[in-house]
Coordinates of C-alpha atoms in Angstrom, one line a residue:
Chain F
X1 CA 2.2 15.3 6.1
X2 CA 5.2 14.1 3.8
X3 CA 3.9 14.2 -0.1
X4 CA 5.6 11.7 -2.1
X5 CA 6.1 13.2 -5.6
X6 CA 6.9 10.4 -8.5
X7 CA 7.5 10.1 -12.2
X8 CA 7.3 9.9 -14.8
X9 CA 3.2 9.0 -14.4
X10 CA 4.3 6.7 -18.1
X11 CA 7.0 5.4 -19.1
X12 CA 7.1 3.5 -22.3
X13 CA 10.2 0.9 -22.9
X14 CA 11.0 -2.1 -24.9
X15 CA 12.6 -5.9 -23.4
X16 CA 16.3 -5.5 -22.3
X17 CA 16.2 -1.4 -21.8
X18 CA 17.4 0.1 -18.2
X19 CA 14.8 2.3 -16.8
X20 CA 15.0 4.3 -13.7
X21 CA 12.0 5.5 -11.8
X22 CA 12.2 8.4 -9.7
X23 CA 10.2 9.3 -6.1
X24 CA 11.3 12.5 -4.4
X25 CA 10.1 13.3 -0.6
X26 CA 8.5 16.8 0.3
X27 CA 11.3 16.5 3.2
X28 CA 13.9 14.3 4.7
X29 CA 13.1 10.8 5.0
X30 CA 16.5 9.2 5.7
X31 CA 16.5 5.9 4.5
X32 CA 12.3 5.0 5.3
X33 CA 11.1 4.6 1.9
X34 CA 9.8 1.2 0.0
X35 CA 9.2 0.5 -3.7
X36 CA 6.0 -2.0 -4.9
X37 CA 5.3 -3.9 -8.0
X38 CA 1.4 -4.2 -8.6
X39 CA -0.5 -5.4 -11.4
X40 CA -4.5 -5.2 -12.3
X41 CA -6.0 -7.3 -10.3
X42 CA -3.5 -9.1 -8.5
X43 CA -2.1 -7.8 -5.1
X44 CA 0.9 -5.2 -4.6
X45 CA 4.3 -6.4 -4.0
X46 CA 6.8 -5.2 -2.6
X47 CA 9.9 -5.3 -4.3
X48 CA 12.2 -3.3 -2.0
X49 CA 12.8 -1.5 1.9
X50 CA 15.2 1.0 3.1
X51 CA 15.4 2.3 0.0
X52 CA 17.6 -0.2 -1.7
X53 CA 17.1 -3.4 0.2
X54 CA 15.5 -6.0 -2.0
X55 CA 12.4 -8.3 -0.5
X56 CA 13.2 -11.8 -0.7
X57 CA 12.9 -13.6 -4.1
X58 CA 13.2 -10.4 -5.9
X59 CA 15.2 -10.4 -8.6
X60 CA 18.8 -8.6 -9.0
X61 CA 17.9 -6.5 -11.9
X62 CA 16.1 -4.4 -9.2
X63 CA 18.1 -1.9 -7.6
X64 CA 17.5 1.4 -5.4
X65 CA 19.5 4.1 -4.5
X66 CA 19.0 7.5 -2.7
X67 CA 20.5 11.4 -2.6
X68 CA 19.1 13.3 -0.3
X69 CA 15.1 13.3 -1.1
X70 CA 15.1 11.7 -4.4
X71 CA 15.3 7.8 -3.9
X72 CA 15.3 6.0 -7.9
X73 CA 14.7 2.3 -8.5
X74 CA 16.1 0.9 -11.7
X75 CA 15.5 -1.9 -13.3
X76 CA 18.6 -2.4 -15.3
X77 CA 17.5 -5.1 -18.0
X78 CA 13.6 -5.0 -18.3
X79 CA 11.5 -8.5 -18.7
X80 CA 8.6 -9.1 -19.6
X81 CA 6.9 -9.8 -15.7
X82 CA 8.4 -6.1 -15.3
X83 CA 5.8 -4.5 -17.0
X84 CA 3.2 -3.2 -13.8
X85 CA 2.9 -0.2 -12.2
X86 CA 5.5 0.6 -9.6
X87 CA 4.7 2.5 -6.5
X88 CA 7.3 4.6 -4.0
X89 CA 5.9 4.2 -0.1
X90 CA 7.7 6.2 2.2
X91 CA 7.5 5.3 6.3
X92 CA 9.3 8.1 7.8
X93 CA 6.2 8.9 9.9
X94 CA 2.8 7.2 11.2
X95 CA 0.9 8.9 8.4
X96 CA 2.4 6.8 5.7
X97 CA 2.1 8.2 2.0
X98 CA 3.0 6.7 -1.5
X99 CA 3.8 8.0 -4.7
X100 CA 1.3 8.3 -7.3
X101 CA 2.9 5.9 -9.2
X102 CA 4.3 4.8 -12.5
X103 CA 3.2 3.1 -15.3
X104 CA 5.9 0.6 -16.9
X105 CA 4.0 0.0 -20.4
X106 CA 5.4 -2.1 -23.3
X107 CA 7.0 0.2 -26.5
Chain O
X1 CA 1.0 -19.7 3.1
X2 CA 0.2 -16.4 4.1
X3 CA -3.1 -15.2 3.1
X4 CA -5.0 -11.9 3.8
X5 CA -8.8 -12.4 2.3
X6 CA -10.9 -8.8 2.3
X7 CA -14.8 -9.2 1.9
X8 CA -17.5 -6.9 2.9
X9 CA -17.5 -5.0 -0.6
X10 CA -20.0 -3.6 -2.6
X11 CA -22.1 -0.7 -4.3
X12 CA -24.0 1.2 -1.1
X13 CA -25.4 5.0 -1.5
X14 CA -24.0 7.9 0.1
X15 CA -24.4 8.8 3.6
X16 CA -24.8 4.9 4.7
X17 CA -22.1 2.5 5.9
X18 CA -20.3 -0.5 4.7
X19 CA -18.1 -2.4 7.0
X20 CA -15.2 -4.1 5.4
X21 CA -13.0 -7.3 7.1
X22 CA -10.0 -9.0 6.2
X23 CA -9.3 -12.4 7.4
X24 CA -6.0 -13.4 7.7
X25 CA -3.8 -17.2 8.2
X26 CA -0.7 -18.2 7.8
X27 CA 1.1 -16.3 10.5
X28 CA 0.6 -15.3 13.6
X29 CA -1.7 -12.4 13.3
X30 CA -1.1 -10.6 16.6
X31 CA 2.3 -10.0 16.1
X32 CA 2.0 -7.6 13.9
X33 CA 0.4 -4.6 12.9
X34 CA -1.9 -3.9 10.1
X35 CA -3.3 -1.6 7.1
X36 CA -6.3 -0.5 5.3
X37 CA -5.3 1.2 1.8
X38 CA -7.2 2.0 -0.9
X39 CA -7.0 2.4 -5.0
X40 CA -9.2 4.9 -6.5
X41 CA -10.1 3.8 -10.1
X42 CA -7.3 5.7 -12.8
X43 CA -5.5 6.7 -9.3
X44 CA -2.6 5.8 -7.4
X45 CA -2.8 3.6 -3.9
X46 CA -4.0 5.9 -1.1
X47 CA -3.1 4.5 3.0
X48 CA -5.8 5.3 4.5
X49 CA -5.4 3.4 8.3
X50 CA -3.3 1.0 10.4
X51 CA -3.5 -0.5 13.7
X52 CA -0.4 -1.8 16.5
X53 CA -0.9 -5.5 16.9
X54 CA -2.8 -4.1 20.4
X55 CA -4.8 -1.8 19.4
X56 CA -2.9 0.7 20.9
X57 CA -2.2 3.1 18.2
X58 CA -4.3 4.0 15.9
X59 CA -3.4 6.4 12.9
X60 CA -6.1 7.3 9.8
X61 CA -5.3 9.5 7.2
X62 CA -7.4 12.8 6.8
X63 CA -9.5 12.2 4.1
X64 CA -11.2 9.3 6.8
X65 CA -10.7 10.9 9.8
X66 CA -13.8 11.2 11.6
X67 CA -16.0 8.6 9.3
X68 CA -13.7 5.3 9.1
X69 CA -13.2 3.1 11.9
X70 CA -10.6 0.9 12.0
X71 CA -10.4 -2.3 14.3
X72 CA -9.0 -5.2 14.7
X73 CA -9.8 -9.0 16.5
X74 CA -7.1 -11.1 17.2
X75 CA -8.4 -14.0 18.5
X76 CA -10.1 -14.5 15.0
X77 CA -7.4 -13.2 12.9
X78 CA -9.5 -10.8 11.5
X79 CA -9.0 -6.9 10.6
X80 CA -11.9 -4.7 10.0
X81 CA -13.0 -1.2 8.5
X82 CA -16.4 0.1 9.5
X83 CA -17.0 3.2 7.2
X84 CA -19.5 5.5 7.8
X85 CA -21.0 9.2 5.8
X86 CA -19.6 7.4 2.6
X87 CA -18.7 9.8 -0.4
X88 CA -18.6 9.4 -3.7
X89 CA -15.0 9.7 -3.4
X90 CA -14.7 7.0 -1.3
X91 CA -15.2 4.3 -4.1
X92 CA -12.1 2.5 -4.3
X93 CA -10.4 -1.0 -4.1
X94 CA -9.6 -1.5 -0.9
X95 CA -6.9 -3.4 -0.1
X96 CA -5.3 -5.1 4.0
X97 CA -2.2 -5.0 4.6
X98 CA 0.2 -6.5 7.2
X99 CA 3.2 -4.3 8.3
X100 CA 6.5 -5.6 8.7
X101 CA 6.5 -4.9 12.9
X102 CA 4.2 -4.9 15.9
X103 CA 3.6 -1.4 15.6
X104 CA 2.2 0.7 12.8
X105 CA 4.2 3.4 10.3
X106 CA 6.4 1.3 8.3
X107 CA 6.0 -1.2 4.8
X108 CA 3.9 -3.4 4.3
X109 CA 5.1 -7.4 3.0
X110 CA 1.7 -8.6 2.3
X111 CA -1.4 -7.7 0.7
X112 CA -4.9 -9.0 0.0
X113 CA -6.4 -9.3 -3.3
X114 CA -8.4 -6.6 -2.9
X115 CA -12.2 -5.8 -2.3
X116 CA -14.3 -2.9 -4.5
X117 CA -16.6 -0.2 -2.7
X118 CA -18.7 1.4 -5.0
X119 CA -20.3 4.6 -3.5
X120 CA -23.6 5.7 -6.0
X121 CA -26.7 6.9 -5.9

């Protein structure tokens, strides 16, 4: 099975600061990898496909990019609705995996 | 609008079963393929099974294998999870999930709310 290792698990930032979350693959994935926004109680979203494709309605602060096995997403002027724990998926295979996900807290 | 609606929940004991649906509307549920994942509480989101629109392939992740049941009715839009030998591990949110395709292992571009299993003696 493909692990999905993310981090940081925490990452503590103010409004207005670029931050870049970071999701590396146990082994190649090309391209198969999707990034979620999800907030207590309220149901996941997904933000992004293909590694840097963005759903529809998703802002343009949002960006993904991808080397090899390390895919980032980057939020490069934080607001307020940004603060939620962010999730890598990846869909390389029938077992699908995510990572363990990242906590986008207020500083 | 789209709307996927999990029910089913609640706190059962170990070793007994708990079947979980998800009712979907607001598209046509039989084109596409679809998820069960979980949250355990303090953990990360866990897949844990999806379905092709037909039934045809079915996938389940290892720490189900064997004791989940994943099915799926299309004539009433409806998506179901029949666990069985729950652990204590197993308590969770569970959450459906609609994949983007007919068939099963890609993203998923819609979720339910979410529905808690509480496994306890």
């Amino acid at each position: 099975d493909i692990q999905m290792t993310q981090s940081p698990a925490t990452l503590s930032a103010s409004v207005g600061d670029r931050v870049t979350i970071t999701c590396r693959a146990s082994q190649s994935i090309g391209r198969s990898l999707a990034w979620y926004q999800h907030k207590p109680g309220k149901a996941p979203k997904l933000l992004m496909f293909r590694a840097s494709a963005l759903d529809s309605g998703v802002p343009s602060r949002f960006s993904g990019s991808v080397s090899g096995t390390e895919f980032t997403l980057t939020i490069s002027s934080l607001q307020p609705d940004d603060f939620a724990t962010y999730y890598c998926q990846q869909y390389n295979s029938y077992s699908l995996s995510f990572g363990q996900g990242t906590k986008l807290e207020i500083k | 609008e789209l709307q996927l609606v999990e029910s089913g929940g609640g706190l059962v004991q170990p070793g007994r079963s708990l079947r979980l649906s998800c009712e979907a509307s607001g598209f046509t549920f039989d084109d596409y393929a679809m998820h069960w994942i979980r949250q355990v509480p303090g953990k990360g989101l866990e897949w844990i099974s999806g379905l092709t629109w037909d039934s045809r392939k079915i996938v389940y992740a290892d720490s189900v294998k064997g004791r989940f049941t994943i099915s799926r009715d299309n004539a009433k839009s409806s998506l179901y999870l029949q666990m069985n030998s729950l652990r204590t591990e197993d308590t969770a949110v569970y959450y459906c999930a609609k994949d983007i395709s007919p068939n099963s292992g890609n993203f998923f571009d819609s979720w339910g709310r979410g529905i808690q299993v509480t496994v306890s003696s």
